[in-house]
PDB file of C-alpha atoms and ligand atoms in Angstrom:
ATOM      1  CA  MET A 157      26.886 -41.394  24.653  1.00 45.00           C
ATOM      2  CA  SER A 158      24.982 -40.586  21.482  1.00 43.00           C
ATOM      3  CA  ILE A 159      27.114 -40.162  18.513  1.00 49.00           C
ATOM      4  CA  LEU A 160      24.233 -38.021  17.065  1.00 47.00           C
ATOM      5  CA  PRO A 161      24.853 -34.157  17.303  1.00 46.00           C
ATOM      6  CA  VAL A 162      22.638 -32.783  20.034  1.00 47.00           C
ATOM      7  CA  SER A 163      19.372 -31.708  18.347  1.00 44.00           C
ATOM      8  CA  PRO A 164      18.985 -28.304  17.520  1.00 48.00           C
ATOM      9  CA  GLN A 165      16.558 -26.423  19.487  1.00 51.00           C
ATOM     10  CA  GLY A 166      13.715 -27.497  17.134  1.00 51.00           C
ATOM     11  CA  PRO A 167      10.798 -25.161  16.423  1.00 54.00           C
ATOM     12  CA  SER A 168      11.101 -21.872  18.438  1.00 59.00           C
ATOM     13  CA  ASN A 169       8.362 -21.299  20.896  1.00 59.00           C
ATOM     14  CA  GLU A 170       6.797 -18.666  18.577  1.00 59.00           C
ATOM     15  CA  SER A 171       6.443 -21.052  15.767  1.00 72.00           C
ATOM     16  CA  ARG A 172       5.274 -24.000  17.782  1.00 68.00           C
ATOM     17  CA  PHE A 173       2.579 -21.660  19.225  1.00 65.00           C
ATOM     18  CA  ASP A 174       1.666 -20.597  15.544  1.00 88.00           C
ATOM     19  CA  GLU A 175       1.343 -24.285  14.497  1.00 93.00           C
ATOM     20  CA  GLU A 176      -0.922 -24.898  17.496  1.00 93.00           C
ATOM     21  CA  ALA A 177      -3.004 -22.030  16.920  1.00 95.00           C
ATOM     22  CA  LEU A 178      -3.353 -22.832  13.354  1.00 96.00           C
ATOM     23  CA  ASP A 179      -4.202 -26.433  14.270  1.00 97.00           C
ATOM     24  CA  TYR A 180      -7.027 -25.008  16.711  1.00 97.00           C
ATOM     25  CA  ILE A 181      -8.356 -22.663  14.263  1.00 98.00           C
ATOM     26  CA  ALA A 182      -8.544 -25.197  11.337  1.00 97.00           C
ATOM     27  CA  ARG A 183     -10.261 -27.942  13.649  1.00 98.00           C
ATOM     28  CA  SER A 184     -12.841 -25.138  15.041  1.00 98.00           C
ATOM     29  CA  LEU A 185     -13.434 -24.209  11.315  1.00 98.00           C
ATOM     30  CA  GLU A 186     -13.862 -27.656  10.289  1.00 97.00           C
ATOM     31  CA  SER A 187     -16.391 -28.654  13.032  1.00 97.00           C
ATOM     32  CA  GLN A 188     -18.289 -25.667  13.598  1.00 97.00           C
ATOM     33  CA  GLY A 189     -17.546 -23.195  10.935  1.00 98.00           C
ATOM     34  CA  TYR A 190     -15.842 -20.432  13.160  1.00 98.00           C
ATOM     35  CA  ALA A 191     -13.174 -19.942  15.684  1.00 98.00           C
ATOM     36  CA  ILE A 192     -12.855 -17.517  18.530  1.00 98.00           C
ATOM     37  CA  VAL A 193      -9.147 -17.095  19.646  1.00 97.00           C
ATOM     38  CA  PRO A 194      -8.302 -14.812  22.644  1.00 96.00           C
ATOM     39  CA  ALA A 195      -4.783 -13.440  22.530  1.00 95.00           C
ATOM     40  CA  ALA A 196      -4.345 -14.198  18.837  1.00 96.00           C
ATOM     41  CA  LEU A 197      -1.263 -12.094  18.285  1.00 96.00           C
ATOM     42  CA  ALA A 198       1.898 -11.436  19.955  1.00 95.00           C
ATOM     43  CA  PRO A 199       1.306  -8.711  22.664  1.00 96.00           C
ATOM     44  CA  GLU A 200       3.708  -6.285  21.126  1.00 97.00           C
ATOM     45  CA  LEU A 201       1.982  -6.541  17.822  1.00 97.00           C
ATOM     46  CA  ILE A 202      -1.425  -6.098  19.397  1.00 98.00           C
ATOM     47  CA  ASP A 203       0.120  -2.899  21.301  1.00 98.00           C
ATOM     48  CA  ALA A 204       1.558  -1.503  18.036  1.00 98.00           C
ATOM     49  CA  LEU A 205      -1.691  -1.957  15.982  1.00 98.00           C
ATOM     50  CA  PHE A 206      -3.686  -0.186  18.966  1.00 98.00           C
ATOM     51  CA  LEU A 207      -1.331   2.753  18.966  1.00 98.00           C
ATOM     52  CA  GLU A 208      -1.532   2.860  15.327  1.00 97.00           C
ATOM     53  CA  VAL A 209      -5.529   2.877  15.241  1.00 97.00           C
ATOM     54  CA  LYS A 210      -5.542   5.360  18.007  1.00 96.00           C
ATOM     55  CA  SER A 211      -3.065   7.607  16.618  1.00 95.00           C
ATOM     56  CA  MET A 212      -4.831   8.012  13.203  1.00 93.00           C
ATOM     57  CA  SER A 213      -6.877  11.206  12.399  1.00 87.00           C
ATOM     58  CA  GLY A 214     -10.380  11.127  11.654  1.00 86.00           C
ATOM     59  CA  ALA A 215      -9.754  12.067   8.220  1.00 86.00           C
ATOM     60  CA  GLU A 216      -8.021   9.000   7.449  1.00 91.00           C
ATOM     61  CA  PHE A 217     -11.315   7.150   8.084  1.00 91.00           C
ATOM     62  CA  LYS A 218     -14.134   7.185   5.587  1.00 90.00           C
ATOM     63  CA  ARG A 219     -17.865   6.301   6.358  1.00 85.00           C
ATOM     64  CA  ALA A 220     -18.206   2.671   5.708  1.00 81.00           C
ATOM     65  CA  GLY A 221     -20.705   1.658   2.721  1.00 77.00           C
ATOM     66  CA  VAL A 222     -22.567  -1.209   2.085  1.00 75.00           C
ATOM     67  CA  GLY A 223     -22.014  -3.404  -1.179  1.00 72.00           C
ATOM     68  CA  ARG A 224     -19.079  -3.048  -3.694  1.00 66.00           C
ATOM     69  CA  LYS A 225     -18.386  -0.879  -6.741  1.00 61.00           C
ATOM     70  CA  ASP A 226     -21.420  -0.225  -8.705  1.00 62.00           C
ATOM     71  CA  ASP A 227     -23.575  -1.363  -5.856  1.00 62.00           C
ATOM     72  CA  PHE A 228     -21.797   0.621  -3.171  1.00 65.00           C
ATOM     73  CA  GLN A 229     -24.157   2.801  -1.070  1.00 67.00           C
ATOM     74  CA  LEU A 230     -23.944   4.684   2.276  1.00 67.00           C
ATOM     75  CA  ASN A 231     -26.695   3.634   4.527  1.00 73.00           C
ATOM     76  CA  ARG A 232     -26.548   4.753   8.111  1.00 72.00           C
ATOM     77  CA  PHE A 233     -29.440   2.673   9.113  1.00 77.00           C
ATOM     78  CA  VAL A 234     -27.511  -0.453   8.119  1.00 86.00           C
ATOM     79  CA  ARG A 235     -24.031   0.342   9.630  1.00 90.00           C
ATOM     80  CA  SER A 236     -22.434   3.527  11.193  1.00 88.00           C
ATOM     81  CA  ASP A 237     -18.574   2.591  11.632  1.00 92.00           C
ATOM     82  CA  LYS A 238     -15.850   4.207   9.768  1.00 93.00           C
ATOM     83  CA  ILE A 239     -13.185   2.410   7.884  1.00 95.00           C
ATOM     84  CA  CYS A 240      -9.569   2.696   6.732  1.00 95.00           C
ATOM     85  CA  TRP A 241      -8.075  -0.113   4.505  1.00 96.00           C
ATOM     86  CA  LEU A 242      -4.674  -1.421   5.791  1.00 97.00           C
ATOM     87  CA  ARG A 243      -1.918  -1.137   3.178  1.00 95.00           C
ATOM     88  CA  GLY A 244       1.103  -2.605   4.707  1.00 96.00           C
ATOM     89  CA  ASP A 245       3.041   0.707   4.624  1.00 96.00           C
ATOM     90  CA  THR A 246       3.615   1.063   8.350  1.00 96.00           C
ATOM     91  CA  ALA A 247       5.661  -1.661  10.624  1.00 97.00           C
ATOM     92  CA  ALA A 248       2.438  -2.322  12.565  1.00 97.00           C
ATOM     93  CA  SER A 249       0.129  -2.979   9.465  1.00 97.00           C
ATOM     94  CA  GLY A 250       2.775  -4.809   7.602  1.00 97.00           C
ATOM     95  CA  ALA A 251       3.277  -7.018  10.427  1.00 97.00           C
ATOM     96  CA  PHE A 252      -0.465  -7.683  10.497  1.00 98.00           C
ATOM     97  CA  LEU A 253      -0.564  -8.463   6.923  1.00 97.00           C
ATOM     98  CA  ASP A 254       2.470 -11.000   7.454  1.00 96.00           C
ATOM     99  CA  TRP A 255       0.571 -12.671  10.106  1.00 96.00           C
ATOM    100  CA  ALA A 256      -2.608 -12.901   7.899  1.00 97.00           C
ATOM    101  CA  GLU A 257      -0.289 -14.456   5.059  1.00 96.00           C
ATOM    102  CA  LYS A 258       0.882 -17.032   7.525  1.00 95.00           C
ATOM    103  CA  LEU A 259      -2.748 -17.664   8.485  1.00 96.00           C
ATOM    104  CA  ARG A 260      -3.769 -18.223   4.746  1.00 96.00           C
ATOM    105  CA  GLN A 261      -0.755 -20.260   3.900  1.00 95.00           C
ATOM    106  CA  GLY A 262      -1.542 -22.575   7.326  1.00 96.00           C
ATOM    107  CA  LEU A 263      -5.301 -22.845   6.748  1.00 97.00           C
ATOM    108  CA  ASN A 264      -4.932 -23.543   2.835  1.00 96.00           C
ATOM    109  CA  ARG A 265      -2.406 -26.377   4.119  1.00 96.00           C
ATOM    110  CA  ARG A 266      -4.660 -27.692   6.502  1.00 96.00           C
ATOM    111  CA  LEU A 267      -8.162 -27.353   4.645  1.00 96.00           C
ATOM    112  CA  PHE A 268      -7.489 -26.800   0.999  1.00 94.00           C
ATOM    113  CA  LEU A 269      -9.350 -23.723   1.037  1.00 93.00           C
ATOM    114  CA  GLY A 270      -7.501 -22.197  -2.070  1.00 94.00           C
ATOM    115  CA  LEU A 271      -7.530 -18.875  -0.243  1.00 96.00           C
ATOM    116  CA  PHE A 272      -5.912 -16.379  -2.592  1.00 94.00           C
ATOM    117  CA  ASP A 273      -5.326 -13.128  -0.872  1.00 94.00           C
ATOM    118  CA  TYR A 274      -6.541 -11.009   1.980  1.00 96.00           C
ATOM    119  CA  GLU A 275      -7.936  -7.714   2.356  1.00 95.00           C
ATOM    120  CA  CYS A 276      -8.715  -5.784   5.739  1.00 97.00           C
ATOM    121  CA  HIS A 277      -9.704  -2.484   7.210  1.00 97.00           C
ATOM    122  CA  TYR A 278      -9.484  -0.908  10.435  1.00 97.00           C
ATOM    123  CA  ALA A 279     -12.879   0.046  11.755  1.00 97.00           C
ATOM    124  CA  THR A 280     -14.074   2.393  14.482  1.00 96.00           C
ATOM    125  CA  TYR A 281     -17.378   2.452  15.739  1.00 96.00           C
ATOM    126  CA  PRO A 282     -18.071   5.751  17.553  1.00 95.00           C
ATOM    127  CA  GLU A 283     -20.261   5.434  20.662  1.00 96.00           C
ATOM    128  CA  GLY A 284     -23.687   4.321  19.644  1.00 96.00           C
ATOM    129  CA  ALA A 285     -22.361   2.785  16.244  1.00 95.00           C
ATOM    130  CA  PHE A 286     -23.647  -0.698  15.060  1.00 95.00           C
ATOM    131  CA  TYR A 287     -23.761  -2.952  12.044  1.00 95.00           C
ATOM    132  CA  LYS A 288     -27.196  -4.646  11.362  1.00 95.00           C
ATOM    133  CA  LYS A 289     -27.435  -8.162  10.743  1.00 96.00           C
ATOM    134  CA  HIS A 290     -25.872  -8.981   7.460  1.00 95.00           C
ATOM    135  CA  LEU A 291     -23.846 -11.585   5.483  1.00 94.00           C
ATOM    136  CA  ASP A 292     -20.164 -10.721   4.337  1.00 94.00           C
ATOM    137  CA  ALA A 293     -20.808 -12.929   1.100  1.00 88.00           C
ATOM    138  CA  PHE A 294     -23.801 -14.122  -0.742  1.00 75.00           C
ATOM    139  CA  LYS A 295     -23.631 -17.896  -1.872  1.00 71.00           C
ATOM    140  CA  GLY A 296     -21.800 -17.863  -5.321  1.00 68.00           C
ATOM    141  CA  GLN A 297     -21.872 -14.319  -5.749  1.00 69.00           C
ATOM    142  CA  SER A 298     -18.627 -13.238  -4.099  1.00 71.00           C
ATOM    143  CA  ASN A 299     -15.145 -14.361  -3.558  1.00 88.00           C
ATOM    144  CA  ARG A 300     -15.151 -13.695   0.101  1.00 92.00           C
ATOM    145  CA  VAL A 301     -14.754 -17.164   1.795  1.00 95.00           C
ATOM    146  CA  LEU A 302     -13.331 -16.502   5.439  1.00 97.00           C
ATOM    147  CA  SER A 303     -14.052 -13.400   7.417  1.00 98.00           C
ATOM    148  CA  THR A 304     -11.751 -12.287  10.265  1.00 98.00           C
ATOM    149  CA  VAL A 305     -12.479  -9.837  13.035  1.00 98.00           C
ATOM    150  CA  PHE A 306      -9.421  -8.662  15.390  1.00 98.00           C
ATOM    151  CA  TYR A 307     -10.442  -6.494  18.266  1.00 98.00           C
ATOM    152  CA  LEU A 308      -8.318  -3.537  19.869  1.00 98.00           C
ATOM    153  CA  ASN A 309     -10.340  -2.347  22.787  1.00 98.00           C
ATOM    154  CA  PRO A 310      -8.390  -2.519  26.223  1.00 98.00           C
ATOM    155  CA  GLN A 311     -10.583  -3.252  29.445  1.00 97.00           C
ATOM    156  CA  TRP A 312     -14.061  -3.631  27.357  1.00 98.00           C
ATOM    157  CA  SER A 313     -16.540  -4.999  29.856  1.00 96.00           C
ATOM    158  CA  PRO A 314     -19.867  -6.515  29.310  1.00 95.00           C
ATOM    159  CA  GLY A 315     -21.796  -3.129  30.065  1.00 97.00           C
ATOM    160  CA  ASP A 316     -20.149  -1.639  27.155  1.00 98.00           C
ATOM    161  CA  GLY A 317     -22.291  -3.455  24.501  1.00 98.00           C
ATOM    162  CA  GLY A 318     -20.844  -3.495  20.986  1.00 98.00           C
ATOM    163  CA  GLU A 319     -20.702  -7.435  20.909  1.00 98.00           C
ATOM    164  CA  LEU A 320     -20.559  -9.210  17.806  1.00 98.00           C
ATOM    165  CA  VAL A 321     -23.524 -11.585  17.571  1.00 98.00           C
ATOM    166  CA  ILE A 322     -23.054 -14.742  15.497  1.00 98.00           C
ATOM    167  CA  TYR A 323     -26.345 -16.391  14.276  1.00 98.00           C
ATOM    168  CA  ASP A 324     -26.978 -19.692  12.609  1.00 98.00           C
ATOM    169  CA  GLU A 325     -27.395 -19.972   8.901  1.00 96.00           C
ATOM    170  CA  SER A 326     -31.106 -19.392   9.168  1.00 96.00           C
ATOM    171  CA  GLY A 327     -30.363 -16.073  10.868  1.00 96.00           C
ATOM    172  CA  GLU A 328     -32.700 -16.855  13.702  1.00 96.00           C
ATOM    173  CA  GLN A 329     -30.758 -18.734  16.405  1.00 98.00           C
ATOM    174  CA  VAL A 330     -27.764 -16.799  18.369  1.00 98.00           C
ATOM    175  CA  LEU A 331     -24.751 -19.027  18.448  1.00 98.00           C
ATOM    176  CA  GLU A 332     -22.354 -16.517  19.978  1.00 98.00           C
ATOM    177  CA  LYS A 333     -22.134 -13.176  21.565  1.00 98.00           C
ATOM    178  CA  VAL A 334     -18.433 -12.091  21.342  1.00 98.00           C
ATOM    179  CA  LEU A 335     -17.199  -9.148  23.487  1.00 98.00           C
ATOM    180  CA  PRO A 336     -14.739  -7.211  21.161  1.00 98.00           C
ATOM    181  CA  GLU A 337     -11.826  -7.601  23.867  1.00 98.00           C
ATOM    182  CA  TYR A 338      -8.398  -6.672  23.264  1.00 98.00           C
ATOM    183  CA  GLY A 339      -6.327  -9.347  21.296  1.00 98.00           C
ATOM    184  CA  THR A 340      -9.455 -11.508  20.417  1.00 98.00           C
ATOM    185  CA  LEU A 341      -9.683 -12.743  16.856  1.00 98.00           C
ATOM    186  CA  VAL A 342     -12.893 -14.012  15.533  1.00 98.00           C
ATOM    187  CA  ILE A 343     -12.833 -16.042  12.077  1.00 98.00           C
ATOM    188  CA  PHE A 344     -15.696 -17.600  10.361  1.00 98.00           C
ATOM    189  CA  LEU A 345     -17.036 -18.712   7.118  1.00 97.00           C
ATOM    190  CA  SER A 346     -18.319 -15.814   5.041  1.00 96.00           C
ATOM    191  CA  GLU A 347     -21.247 -17.368   3.505  1.00 94.00           C
ATOM    192  CA  SER A 348     -22.560 -19.465   6.364  1.00 95.00           C
ATOM    193  CA  PHE A 349     -23.012 -17.060   9.187  1.00 97.00           C
ATOM    194  CA  PRO A 350     -25.212 -13.837   9.530  1.00 97.00           C
ATOM    195  CA  HIS A 351     -23.872 -11.703  12.213  1.00 97.00           C
ATOM    196  CA  GLU A 352     -24.441  -8.017  13.565  1.00 97.00           C
ATOM    197  CA  VAL A 353     -22.494  -5.701  15.842  1.00 98.00           C
ATOM    198  CA  LEU A 354     -24.836  -4.376  18.737  1.00 98.00           C
ATOM    199  CA  PRO A 355     -24.634  -0.728  19.419  1.00 97.00           C
ATOM    200  CA  ALA A 356     -21.240   0.266  20.998  1.00 97.00           C
ATOM    201  CA  GLY A 357     -21.321   1.979  24.486  1.00 98.00           C
ATOM    202  CA  ARG A 358     -18.020   3.693  23.623  1.00 97.00           C
ATOM    203  CA  GLU A 359     -15.694   3.914  20.773  1.00 97.00           C
ATOM    204  CA  ARG A 360     -14.899   0.466  19.641  1.00 98.00           C
ATOM    205  CA  CYS A 361     -11.905  -0.376  17.362  1.00 98.00           C
ATOM    206  CA  SER A 362     -11.140  -3.437  15.105  1.00 98.00           C
ATOM    207  CA  ILE A 363      -9.498  -4.765  12.184  1.00 98.00           C
ATOM    208  CA  ALA A 364     -12.161  -6.758   9.807  1.00 98.00           C
ATOM    209  CA  GLY A 365     -10.643  -8.615   6.973  1.00 97.00           C
ATOM    210  CA  TRP A 366     -11.521 -11.276   4.428  1.00 97.00           C
ATOM    211  CA  PHE A 367      -9.597 -14.020   2.908  1.00 97.00           C
ATOM    212  CA  ARG A 368     -10.585 -14.383  -0.830  1.00 94.00           C
ATOM    213  CA  VAL A 369     -10.540 -17.008  -3.665  1.00 93.00           C
ATOM    214  CA  ASN A 370      -9.568 -15.808  -6.973  1.00 87.00           C
ATOM    215  CA  ASN A 371     -12.514 -15.472  -9.353  1.00 74.00           C
ATOM    216  CA  SER A 372     -10.770 -13.617 -12.053  1.00 64.00           C
ATOM    217  CA  SER A 373     -10.740 -14.777 -15.739  1.00 59.00           C
ATOM    218  CA  ALA A 374      -9.556 -12.775 -18.923  1.00 57.00           C
ATOM    219  CA  LEU A 375     -13.215 -11.374 -19.316  1.00 57.00           C
ATOM    220  CA  LEU A 376     -13.580 -10.654 -15.555  1.00 58.00           C
ATOM    221  CA  PRO A 377     -10.602  -9.389 -14.066  1.00 57.00           C
ATOM    222  CA  ASP A 378     -10.844  -9.574 -10.321  1.00 59.00           C
ATOM    223  CA  PRO A 379     -10.070  -6.424  -8.478  1.00 56.00           C
ATOM    224  CA  PRO A 380      -8.232  -6.143  -5.051  1.00 50.00           C
ATOM    225  CA  ARG A 381     -11.708  -4.941  -3.688  1.00 52.00           C
TER     226      ARG A 381
HETATM  227  C1  LIG B 435     -17.754  -6.477   9.269  1.00 70.27           C
HETATM  228  C2  LIG B 435     -18.341  -6.987  10.483  1.00 70.27           C
HETATM  229  C3  LIG B 435     -17.988  -7.369  12.854  1.00 70.27           C
HETATM  230  C4  LIG B 435     -17.264  -6.770  14.102  1.00 70.27           C
HETATM  231  O1  LIG B 435     -17.042  -5.500   9.168  1.00 70.27           O
HETATM  232  O2  LIG B 435     -18.274  -6.943   8.188  1.00 70.27           O
HETATM  233  O3  LIG B 435     -19.140  -7.731  10.514  1.00 70.27           O
HETATM  234  O4  LIG B 435     -17.388  -7.486  15.095  1.00 70.27           O
HETATM  235  N1  LIG B 435     -17.554  -6.615  11.515  1.00 70.27           N
HETATM  236  O5  LIG B 435     -16.509  -5.787  13.936  1.00 70.27           O
HETATM  237 MN1  LIG B 436     -19.434  -8.708   8.545  1.00 70.27          MN
END
């Protein structure tokens, strides 16, 4: 008979899953620069985010633009989605930001990326909307390091369009075409992968986000977005 106390349960199923998911994402980022993760969040959280985005009124969404601050412009030829930034002031958005914080810490621990914070918005693409090929960050000019897109579209089928197309660094070769399926997360290095959203055949909802490094200095304060 062992004199050692019976070992406690060890990590809960949930945290063991988190660690495995983090390992998978870190390994994929290391080997290919992106990861595609089906069923990335707890089912209850996916449902809560879905209900939240579907219950929001049109007035809460703004036409998405291109560029930041002084560079910002609305350009309906580049993108035609509508966005609403998550503030963490509801149970669902708070839980999503908590999850992003765990992801941030887990990836920093594994890959030493120095990720500093995270910003994200709901995006809705009305039928016919798209986002032409673009980069989320230009080399050396942005503090966006890792892009995330999380999809909230039950029963999305190939005929519905709206795929995320990920290109290689040259922008010429297609690496992946991802259906925006309920619960799927895509995460990629912001400076390395041009990507686009093909026209959606029906309303397409997602949460797009960016992990950033801190570029602030006393001379150039770094605003949250
Ligand atoms: C973006 C973006 C991709 C997607 O918002 O910058 O590229 O699949 N989104 O929604
Ligand atoms: Mn993008």
